Amino acid sequence: MSASFAERMARLVPAAPQHTPAPAAARAGALAAVIARLERLHGARRERAPGATPAASLAAALDGESIDGGIVRLRRNYPLAYRHGDQPLARLAGCSQDHAGALRWPRRIAPAQLLFFDTETTGLAGGSGTLAFMLGVGRLCGANFVLTQYLMPTFAAEPALLAALAGEIRADSVLVSFNGRSFDASLIATRCRLARRPDPLAGLPHLDLLHALRRAAAGQLPNCRLQSAETGLLGLARSDDLPGQLAPRAWTRWLGENRADWLAALARHNRDDILSLAVLLPRLAGEPARLCEPAVPLRRSA
Amino acid sequence: MSYPVLDQTDLFGESQRPDADVASPRAAPAGMPALLAELHASGAGRICAELTLPARAARHAAFPPGLDARIVAALAARGIRQLYTHQREAVDHAMAGRHVVVATPTASGKSLCYHLPVLAAALSQGRALYLFPTKALAQDQLAELLELNRAGGLGLRACTFDGDTPGDARRVVRSHGDVVISNPDMLHQGMLPHHPKWARLFENLRYVVIDELHMYRGVFGAHMANLLRRLARVCAFYGAAPTFIFCSATIANPRELAERLLGAPVALVDACGAPQGQKTVMIWNPPVVNADLGLRASARSQSSHIARAAVQLGLKTLVFANSRLEVEVLTKYLKDRFDADPRQPARVAAYRGGYLPTERRDKEHKLRQGRLDCAVSTSALELGVDIGSLDVCVLNGYPGSVAATWQRLGRAGRRERAALGVLVATSAPLDQFVARHPEFLLGASPEHARIDPDQLLILMDHLRCAAFELPFRSGERFGAEQLESMLGYLEHQGVVHREADTWHWIADSYPANAVSLRSVADGNFLVIDTTGGARDVIAEVDYSSAALTLYEGAIYMVQASPWQVEKLDWTGRKAFVTRTRADYYTDAIDYTRLKILDDFERARGPGGHAAHGEVHVVRRVAGYKKIRYYTHENIGYGPVHLPDHEMHTTALWWEIEEQALHAAFSSRQDALDGFLGAAYSLHHIAALLCLSELRDIGRAVGDGAATWSAVVGPEGRGILRAEDGSELALRAERRFRPTLFLYDNYPGGIGLAAPLFDQRGQIVQRAADLVRHCGCSQGCPACVGPVLGAARGLTPKQAALGVLQLLARLP
């Protein structure tokens, strides 16, 4: 039955209009080199041991732990002396209203309230067919910056992933993201709606560093991408990074072939993003105010 | 169901709408008797039928009991104190939660049938979604709804949502709109893929209103049926089960169409209670100017003569033409007469698809305000765009269906004024058929609108969109195909992933963007004026007609002003044009090659067979003709170099063996000419009988293996073209077994080939009747196509009849 259906389609489709947009083809070409390098670096191991649950095998492959609801948690502690690029994390702990800079730092918020977050998704198209399969959050916790990542090994685990995010939120949390107000937060809202769960991010104050960077770095950087800020403001050059746009393929590689190698690389990429946010914020706060007008006020996320 | 039927002297003592010009004989425009007298005087021998539809009184019914007092007050403030019977019937169905389709004539107050239940629902938090096929119609209904809202202080929030809605407004519409007025394309690309953002609308959705139902036939209808399947899935997710209210112009099967679209039973309301002014309808056949060739005076000249007479008598006039080119040519003729003085505001305007939206809004506004005296339009104005009242409607050529004819004629005489509609026959076969059999039009029921909701390519396009919107679970249904086979195919393509009993979307793409509801392929062409170094976009042309209108050298007309295409960027979808003063227009020459891939059913008979099945079609635009204005003489040719248009579709064909041809014809040439003439008549009759438009079906003559295809050459005789377009010698071909194709002109087919095959006997018989009884002596555009060249042994008419007789012998 299915073969005859495929035959019927094969007869029809060659004559049908092709819908491969030109930019997608070009992008694929540019990425080919990156992909080839990744293949060399990671080899082609099958990660999933026979009989193991998806969460257990993914946890083993990523050096994480399998937790309730069938999701995987990765946790790393970074002491404040840790330098990301040429920026020490300690600067984050020292942020206060005295250094308003580009952020118009609100008096009442303490650095420990800040919740840095970033998602890895199945695409950038948006809409109900896009989901976040990896969530990373970072926060100051005593003498450490604690970075926690959650991954779903199956679609069925998505509600647990969203519940884990909700568990990271406190009443006084302030979200910090890069382009998260229009992308990540609205994606989470959509996923929660589909999972029939309340949106844990709804109503939280949300500081989107993309907007701050736009003002602070106007004319100083070639563009307002995070990577440009890393090179131009943080002294950071990533090596062997898995580009964010390969995130969808890291996910399908795991789903289809049970290979976690790209997910491991993506988890590292996600950690680097969050660390960059954590040092970018004090860097922008330290910029002279004249570069930063108009300052970006805190806004509530939708 | 029955209602107390009240006439106009009921207890309220007034008609439904207190417009000054309603239902009063004095409202007849002064020029109308004069125009009728003039047409009767000049039309002797040309008017082949005339029908007067008497004025009809209103039948009223009371408001439904328990209607909220605020709504009653809102209606009263708009002068509505009671309903027409059909309105009451529809409102009762809708309020009881029964899907309903209202099929009553133009201007019978259909919109109240849905506004009323929607307003009542909105007072208790129920929301509604209105879908109109065009943005202009959405604007009209928004205005009407807002007036009712204002009049009753209902606190209703109604908004349009379309491509022009700005970002901030979109958020407001999503969270607060009680009534969202949109179009299928926005539902398809903007709303359903983002349904969680629209959760509040879907959770509270009580009514879905689909106006202009008759538009959703053929390809567009198949898309719409699948779009409604997706809407149903999303509504079910939010626990909503909205009631659907459809409104349709007169077609034969409104209920069947609504049920096919919705996949659920729908109640029918078609007994109209609205009053109607007196209307005269004429069928006008231009005089014969050459009896030998059966040539008649051009319809264009007759149409513009009638329109000129009407405008001169102060009657607001609308002329419909069947192509954009016709619109531009007619506009030029009328502008030459009425807009000769450039210092005066224009009295004549063209209106058609392809103009920019602002220009169309401007024309609509001027028409409504009465600032234009005459408009020339394609079917774009056939829809319910509010352009106010018109007195005279001239149809330059039969629109191809009874339904479209009445829809267009309905444009004259809104608000009950006496009105005139004239159908001017062209020399095309359908037109001459109607002129000879006026009862076909004036007495007959209109056509059936057909759709094939399970057309495989369309179904798969929407299955992708549906999988993106919500994961599929086994046990669900989506169309008639087996769901697991379809999802297995998508899984193989790597766009969905199966986990346990659920299929999830995994591709990094937004499938709705790759699916256009309106046309075969994506990508409108922009027409860019580069005169004097400018770069202004002056029009848009859809993909399917680009090859026929925007080739390099083409004269492209906007508001009757000619531009010449200098350069066509096919991949970039742009045509660069400059202003020109050319005294000619251009017409593309195209030919089509078919290859039979598979036959589903075959009927053998003496000397050949008939069959239907799958075919591969390649269409090529080979060149173009230059045709001088007014004289219509052919003043030159130009070559065209464009990519072939290929598709895979279904077809009906007849193949005749060479021995049978030998017995009937003295030469291959005569036989080939016969096939081309027969194809012309069969094509027209098939469109008539399967109740579709001429362009929905294609015709071709070839050898079935695509080694050659036949076209009418410049000398008027059939010639053979090889695969690469070069001419082949007819005598040299080893095998001569011509095949005549009628094919479904849409990739994958929309289900026309099988009904054509079933009706093939009648198609052949009627085509033979058409040719045999045509008034011409040798063959003419009304039967076998234009006849060119000098006299020959067998007339084109005899040759075509010879082939039709061979076909008639097949079972």
JSON list of N, CA and C in Angstrom, two decimals, chain B residues 686-737:
[
{"chain": "B", "resi": 686, "resn": "ALA", "atom": "N", "xyz": [-16.97, 20.20, -24.77]},
{"chain": "B", "resi": 686, "resn": "ALA", "atom": "CA", "xyz": [-16.61, 19.53, -23.52]},
{"chain": "B", "resi": 686, "resn": "ALA", "atom": "C", "xyz": [-16.69, 20.50, -22.34]},
{"chain": "B", "resi": 687, "resn": "ALA", "atom": "N", "xyz": [-16.21, 21.73, -22.56]},
{"chain": "B", "resi": 687, "resn": "ALA", "atom": "CA", "xyz": [-16.26, 22.73, -21.49]},
{"chain": "B", "resi": 687, "resn": "ALA", "atom": "C", "xyz": [-17.72, 23.01, -21.12]},
{"chain": "B", "resi": 688, "resn": "LEU", "atom": "N", "xyz": [-18.56, 23.06, -22.14]},
{"chain": "B", "resi": 688, "resn": "LEU", "atom": "CA", "xyz": [-19.98, 23.32, -21.90]},
{"chain": "B", "resi": 688, "resn": "LEU", "atom": "C", "xyz": [-20.62, 22.18, -21.12]},
{"chain": "B", "resi": 689, "resn": "LEU", "atom": "N", "xyz": [-20.34, 20.97, -21.53]},
{"chain": "B", "resi": 689, "resn": "LEU", "atom": "CA", "xyz": [-21.03, 19.82, -20.94]},
{"chain": "B", "resi": 689, "resn": "LEU", "atom": "C", "xyz": [-20.49, 19.45, -19.56]},
{"chain": "B", "resi": 690, "resn": "CYS", "atom": "N", "xyz": [-19.21, 19.63, -19.34]},
{"chain": "B", "resi": 690, "resn": "CYS", "atom": "CA", "xyz": [-18.73, 19.26, -18.01]},
{"chain": "B", "resi": 690, "resn": "CYS", "atom": "C", "xyz": [-18.76, 20.49, -17.13]},
{"chain": "B", "resi": 691, "resn": "LEU", "atom": "N", "xyz": [-19.41, 21.56, -17.60]},
{"chain": "B", "resi": 691, "resn": "LEU", "atom": "CA", "xyz": [-19.72, 22.71, -16.77]},
{"chain": "B", "resi": 691, "resn": "LEU", "atom": "C", "xyz": [-18.46, 23.30, -16.14]},
{"chain": "B", "resi": 692, "resn": "SER", "atom": "N", "xyz": [-17.44, 23.42, -16.95]},
{"chain": "B", "resi": 692, "resn": "SER", "atom": "CA", "xyz": [-16.24, 24.07, -16.43]},
{"chain": "B", "resi": 692, "resn": "SER", "atom": "C", "xyz": [-15.87, 25.16, -17.43]},
{"chain": "B", "resi": 693, "resn": "GLU", "atom": "N", "xyz": [-14.83, 25.89, -17.12]},
{"chain": "B", "resi": 693, "resn": "GLU", "atom": "CA", "xyz": [-14.45, 26.97, -18.01]},
{"chain": "B", "resi": 693, "resn": "GLU", "atom": "C", "xyz": [-13.48, 26.45, -19.06]},
{"chain": "B", "resi": 694, "resn": "LEU", "atom": "N", "xyz": [-13.46, 27.15, -20.18]},
{"chain": "B", "resi": 694, "resn": "LEU", "atom": "CA", "xyz": [-12.67, 26.69, -21.32]},
{"chain": "B", "resi": 694, "resn": "LEU", "atom": "C", "xyz": [-11.21, 26.47, -20.92]},
{"chain": "B", "resi": 695, "resn": "ARG", "atom": "N", "xyz": [-10.70, 27.36, -20.06]},
{"chain": "B", "resi": 695, "resn": "ARG", "atom": "CA", "xyz": [-9.28, 27.24, -19.73]},
{"chain": "B", "resi": 695, "resn": "ARG", "atom": "C", "xyz": [-8.99, 26.09, -18.76]},
{"chain": "B", "resi": 696, "resn": "ASP", "atom": "N", "xyz": [-10.04, 25.50, -18.17]},
{"chain": "B", "resi": 696, "resn": "ASP", "atom": "CA", "xyz": [-9.80, 24.36, -17.28]},
{"chain": "B", "resi": 696, "resn": "ASP", "atom": "C", "xyz": [-9.44, 23.11, -18.07]},
{"chain": "B", "resi": 697, "resn": "ILE", "atom": "N", "xyz": [-9.74, 23.13, -19.36]},
{"chain": "B", "resi": 697, "resn": "ILE", "atom": "CA", "xyz": [-9.47, 21.99, -20.22]},
{"chain": "B", "resi": 697, "resn": "ILE", "atom": "C", "xyz": [-8.52, 22.45, -21.31]},
{"chain": "B", "resi": 698, "resn": "GLY", "atom": "N", "xyz": [-7.57, 21.60, -21.64]},
{"chain": "B", "resi": 698, "resn": "GLY", "atom": "CA", "xyz": [-6.68, 21.92, -22.75]},
{"chain": "B", "resi": 698, "resn": "GLY", "atom": "C", "xyz": [-6.96, 20.96, -23.90]},
{"chain": "B", "resi": 699, "resn": "ARG", "atom": "N", "xyz": [-6.55, 21.32, -25.12]},
{"chain": "B", "resi": 699, "resn": "ARG", "atom": "CA", "xyz": [-6.73, 20.40, -26.24]},
{"chain": "B", "resi": 699, "resn": "ARG", "atom": "C", "xyz": [-5.41, 20.29, -27.00]},
{"chain": "B", "resi": 700, "resn": "ALA", "atom": "N", "xyz": [-5.22, 19.18, -27.61]},
{"chain": "B", "resi": 700, "resn": "ALA", "atom": "CA", "xyz": [-4.01, 18.98, -28.40]},
{"chain": "B", "resi": 700, "resn": "ALA", "atom": "C", "xyz": [-4.24, 17.85, -29.37]},
{"chain": "B", "resi": 701, "resn": "VAL", "atom": "N", "xyz": [-3.49, 17.91, -30.48]},
{"chain": "B", "resi": 701, "resn": "VAL", "atom": "CA", "xyz": [-3.47, 16.81, -31.44]},
{"chain": "B", "resi": 701, "resn": "VAL", "atom": "C", "xyz": [-2.03, 16.38, -31.57]},
{"chain": "B", "resi": 702, "resn": "GLY", "atom": "N", "xyz": [-1.77, 15.10, -31.40]},
{"chain": "B", "resi": 702, "resn": "GLY", "atom": "CA", "xyz": [-0.40, 14.60, -31.49]},
{"chain": "B", "resi": 702, "resn": "GLY", "atom": "C", "xyz": [-0.42, 13.14, -31.84]},
{"chain": "B", "resi": 703, "resn": "ASP", "atom": "N", "xyz": [0.72, 12.44, -31.60]},
{"chain": "B", "resi": 703, "resn": "ASP", "atom": "CA", "xyz": [0.73, 11.03, -31.94]},
{"chain": "B", "resi": 703, "resn": "ASP", "atom": "C", "xyz": [0.71, 10.15, -30.69]},
{"chain": "B", "resi": 704, "resn": "GLY", "atom": "N", "xyz": [0.52, 10.76, -29.53]},
{"chain": "B", "resi": 704, "resn": "GLY", "atom": "CA", "xyz": [0.39, 9.98, -28.31]},
{"chain": "B", "resi": 704, "resn": "GLY", "atom": "C", "xyz": [1.71, 9.61, -27.69]},
{"chain": "B", "resi": 705, "resn": "ALA", "atom": "N", "xyz": [2.80, 9.68, -28.47]},
{"chain": "B", "resi": 705, "resn": "ALA", "atom": "CA", "xyz": [4.11, 9.36, -27.92]},
{"chain": "B", "resi": 705, "resn": "ALA", "atom": "C", "xyz": [4.98, 10.62, -27.89]},
{"chain": "B", "resi": 706, "resn": "ALA", "atom": "N", "xyz": [4.36, 11.74, -28.18]},
{"chain": "B", "resi": 706, "resn": "ALA", "atom": "CA", "xyz": [5.03, 13.04, -28.17]},
{"chain": "B", "resi": 706, "resn": "ALA", "atom": "C", "xyz": [6.16, 13.12, -29.19]},
{"chain": "B", "resi": 707, "resn": "THR", "atom": "N", "xyz": [6.14, 12.25, -30.23]},
{"chain": "B", "resi": 707, "resn": "THR", "atom": "CA", "xyz": [7.16, 12.44, -31.27]},
{"chain": "B", "resi": 707, "resn": "THR", "atom": "C", "xyz": [6.79, 13.62, -32.16]},
{"chain": "B", "resi": 708, "resn": "TRP", "atom": "N", "xyz": [5.48, 13.84, -32.33]},
{"chain": "B", "resi": 708, "resn": "TRP", "atom": "CA", "xyz": [5.09, 15.08, -33.00]},
{"chain": "B", "resi": 708, "resn": "TRP", "atom": "C", "xyz": [3.81, 15.63, -32.40]},
{"chain": "B", "resi": 709, "resn": "SER", "atom": "N", "xyz": [3.60, 16.91, -32.59]},
{"chain": "B", "resi": 709, "resn": "SER", "atom": "CA", "xyz": [2.32, 17.51, -32.24]},
{"chain": "B", "resi": 709, "resn": "SER", "atom": "C", "xyz": [1.91, 18.41, -33.40]},
{"chain": "B", "resi": 710, "resn": "ALA", "atom": "N", "xyz": [0.62, 18.60, -33.53]},
{"chain": "B", "resi": 710, "resn": "ALA", "atom": "CA", "xyz": [0.13, 19.33, -34.70]},
{"chain": "B", "resi": 710, "resn": "ALA", "atom": "C", "xyz": [-0.42, 20.70, -34.29]},
{"chain": "B", "resi": 711, "resn": "VAL", "atom": "N", "xyz": [-0.16, 21.69, -35.10]},
{"chain": "B", "resi": 711, "resn": "VAL", "atom": "CA", "xyz": [-0.74, 23.02, -34.90]},
{"chain": "B", "resi": 711, "resn": "VAL", "atom": "C", "xyz": [-1.20, 23.55, -36.25]},
{"chain": "B", "resi": 712, "resn": "VAL", "atom": "N", "xyz": [-2.02, 24.59, -36.20]},
{"chain": "B", "resi": 712, "resn": "VAL", "atom": "CA", "xyz": [-2.43, 25.24, -37.44]},
{"chain": "B", "resi": 712, "resn": "VAL", "atom": "C", "xyz": [-1.31, 26.18, -37.84]},
{"chain": "B", "resi": 713, "resn": "GLY", "atom": "N", "xyz": [-0.73, 25.97, -38.99]},
{"chain": "B", "resi": 713, "resn": "GLY", "atom": "CA", "xyz": [0.39, 26.78, -39.44]},
{"chain": "B", "resi": 713, "resn": "GLY", "atom": "C", "xyz": [-0.06, 28.11, -40.01]},
{"chain": "B", "resi": 714, "resn": "PRO", "atom": "N", "xyz": [0.90, 28.96, -40.39]},
{"chain": "B", "resi": 714, "resn": "PRO", "atom": "CA", "xyz": [0.55, 30.30, -40.89]},
{"chain": "B", "resi": 714, "resn": "PRO", "atom": "C", "xyz": [-0.31, 30.25, -42.16]},
{"chain": "B", "resi": 715, "resn": "GLU", "atom": "N", "xyz": [-0.23, 29.16, -42.93]},
{"chain": "B", "resi": 715, "resn": "GLU", "atom": "CA", "xyz": [-1.04, 29.07, -44.15]},
{"chain": "B", "resi": 715, "resn": "GLU", "atom": "C", "xyz": [-2.43, 28.54, -43.87]},
{"chain": "B", "resi": 716, "resn": "GLY", "atom": "N", "xyz": [-2.71, 28.22, -42.62]},
{"chain": "B", "resi": 716, "resn": "GLY", "atom": "CA", "xyz": [-4.04, 27.73, -42.29]},
{"chain": "B", "resi": 716, "resn": "GLY", "atom": "C", "xyz": [-4.17, 26.22, -42.35]},
{"chain": "B", "resi": 717, "resn": "ARG", "atom": "N", "xyz": [-3.08, 25.52, -42.71]},
{"chain": "B", "resi": 717, "resn": "ARG", "atom": "CA", "xyz": [-3.13, 24.07, -42.76]},
{"chain": "B", "resi": 717, "resn": "ARG", "atom": "C", "xyz": [-2.38, 23.50, -41.54]},
{"chain": "B", "resi": 718, "resn": "GLY", "atom": "N", "xyz": [-2.73, 22.29, -41.19]},
{"chain": "B", "resi": 718, "resn": "GLY", "atom": "CA", "xyz": [-2.05, 21.64, -40.08]},
{"chain": "B", "resi": 718, "resn": "GLY", "atom": "C", "xyz": [-0.60, 21.33, -40.42]},
{"chain": "B", "resi": 719, "resn": "ILE", "atom": "N", "xyz": [0.28, 21.58, -39.48]},
{"chain": "B", "resi": 719, "resn": "ILE", "atom": "CA", "xyz": [1.67, 21.19, -39.68]},
{"chain": "B", "resi": 719, "resn": "ILE", "atom": "C", "xyz": [2.12, 20.39, -38.46]},
{"chain": "B", "resi": 720, "resn": "LEU", "atom": "N", "xyz": [3.17, 19.58, -38.64]},
{"chain": "B", "resi": 720, "resn": "LEU", "atom": "CA", "xyz": [3.68, 18.77, -37.54]},
{"chain": "B", "resi": 720, "resn": "LEU", "atom": "C", "xyz": [4.94, 19.42, -36.98]},
{"chain": "B", "resi": 721, "resn": "ARG", "atom": "N", "xyz": [5.03, 19.42, -35.67]},
{"chain": "B", "resi": 721, "resn": "ARG", "atom": "CA", "xyz": [6.25, 19.90, -35.04]},
{"chain": "B", "resi": 721, "resn": "ARG", "atom": "C", "xyz": [6.90, 18.77, -34.27]},
{"chain": "B", "resi": 722, "resn": "ALA", "atom": "N", "xyz": [8.21, 18.68, -34.35]},
{"chain": "B", "resi": 722, "resn": "ALA", "atom": "CA", "xyz": [8.95, 17.65, -33.62]},
{"chain": "B", "resi": 722, "resn": "ALA", "atom": "C", "xyz": [9.15, 18.11, -32.18]},
{"chain": "B", "resi": 723, "resn": "GLU", "atom": "N", "xyz": [9.74, 17.25, -31.39]},
{"chain": "B", "resi": 723, "resn": "GLU", "atom": "CA", "xyz": [9.95, 17.51, -29.98]},
{"chain": "B", "resi": 723, "resn": "GLU", "atom": "C", "xyz": [10.69, 18.84, -29.76]},
{"chain": "B", "resi": 724, "resn": "ASP", "atom": "N", "xyz": [11.67, 19.13, -30.64]},
{"chain": "B", "resi": 724, "resn": "ASP", "atom": "CA", "xyz": [12.46, 20.35, -30.45]},
{"chain": "B", "resi": 724, "resn": "ASP", "atom": "C", "xyz": [11.79, 21.57, -31.08]},
{"chain": "B", "resi": 725, "resn": "GLY", "atom": "N", "xyz": [10.59, 21.41, -31.60]},
{"chain": "B", "resi": 725, "resn": "GLY", "atom": "CA", "xyz": [9.86, 22.55, -32.15]},
{"chain": "B", "resi": 725, "resn": "GLY", "atom": "C", "xyz": [10.04, 22.69, -33.65]},
{"chain": "B", "resi": 726, "resn": "SER", "atom": "N", "xyz": [10.97, 21.92, -34.27]},
{"chain": "B", "resi": 726, "resn": "SER", "atom": "CA", "xyz": [11.18, 22.06, -35.71]},
{"chain": "B", "resi": 726, "resn": "SER", "atom": "C", "xyz": [10.01, 21.41, -36.47]},
{"chain": "B", "resi": 727, "resn": "GLU", "atom": "N", "xyz": [9.82, 21.85, -37.72]},
{"chain": "B", "resi": 727, "resn": "GLU", "atom": "CA", "xyz": [8.70, 21.34, -38.49]},
{"chain": "B", "resi": 727, "resn": "GLU", "atom": "C", "xyz": [9.07, 20.00, -39.13]},
{"chain": "B", "resi": 728, "resn": "LEU", "atom": "N", "xyz": [8.12, 19.06, -39.10]},
{"chain": "B", "resi": 728, "resn": "LEU", "atom": "CA", "xyz": [8.34, 17.76, -39.71]},
{"chain": "B", "resi": 728, "resn": "LEU", "atom": "C", "xyz": [7.51, 17.66, -40.99]},
{"chain": "B", "resi": 729, "resn": "ALA", "atom": "N", "xyz": [8.00, 16.87, -41.93]},
{"chain": "B", "resi": 729, "resn": "ALA", "atom": "CA", "xyz": [7.23, 16.65, -43.17]},
{"chain": "B", "resi": 729, "resn": "ALA", "atom": "C", "xyz": [6.17, 15.58, -42.89]},
{"chain": "B", "resi": 730, "resn": "LEU", "atom": "N", "xyz": [4.94, 15.93, -43.22]},
{"chain": "B", "resi": 730, "resn": "LEU", "atom": "CA", "xyz": [3.82, 15.05, -42.92]},
{"chain": "B", "resi": 730, "resn": "LEU", "atom": "C", "xyz": [3.95, 13.72, -43.66]},
{"chain": "B", "resi": 731, "resn": "ARG", "atom": "N", "xyz": [4.40, 13.79, -44.90]},
{"chain": "B", "resi": 731, "resn": "ARG", "atom": "CA", "xyz": [4.52, 12.57, -45.71]},
{"chain": "B", "resi": 731, "resn": "ARG", "atom": "C", "xyz": [5.63, 11.66, -45.19]},
{"chain": "B", "resi": 732, "resn": "ALA", "atom": "N", "xyz": [6.67, 12.27, -44.62]},
{"chain": "B", "resi": 732, "resn": "ALA", "atom": "CA", "xyz": [7.85, 11.49, -44.25]},
{"chain": "B", "resi": 732, "resn": "ALA", "atom": "C", "xyz": [7.63, 10.65, -43.00]},
{"chain": "B", "resi": 733, "resn": "GLU", "atom": "N", "xyz": [6.64, 11.02, -42.21]},
{"chain": "B", "resi": 733, "resn": "GLU", "atom": "CA", "xyz": [6.43, 10.27, -40.96]},
{"chain": "B", "resi": 733, "resn": "GLU", "atom": "C", "xyz": [6.05, 8.83, -41.29]},
{"chain": "B", "resi": 734, "resn": "ARG", "atom": "N", "xyz": [6.78, 7.89, -40.66]},
{"chain": "B", "resi": 734, "resn": "ARG", "atom": "CA", "xyz": [6.53, 6.49, -40.97]},
{"chain": "B", "resi": 734, "resn": "ARG", "atom": "C", "xyz": [5.14, 6.08, -40.45]},
{"chain": "B", "resi": 735, "resn": "ARG", "atom": "N", "xyz": [4.88, 6.52, -39.24]},
{"chain": "B", "resi": 735, "resn": "ARG", "atom": "CA", "xyz": [3.64, 6.10, -38.59]},
{"chain": "B", "resi": 735, "resn": "ARG", "atom": "C", "xyz": [2.75, 7.34, -38.47]},
{"chain": "B", "resi": 736, "resn": "PHE", "atom": "N", "xyz": [1.54, 7.23, -38.93]},
{"chain": "B", "resi": 736, "resn": "PHE", "atom": "CA", "xyz": [0.63, 8.37, -38.82]},
{"chain": "B", "resi": 736, "resn": "PHE", "atom": "C", "xyz": [-0.64, 7.90, -38.13]},
{"chain": "B", "resi": 737, "resn": "ARG", "atom": "N", "xyz": [-0.72, 8.11, -36.84]},
{"chain": "B", "resi": 737, "resn": "ARG", "atom": "CA", "xyz": [-1.86, 7.67, -36.07]},
{"chain": "B", "resi": 737, "resn": "ARG", "atom": "C", "xyz": [-2.25, 8.80, -35.13]}
]
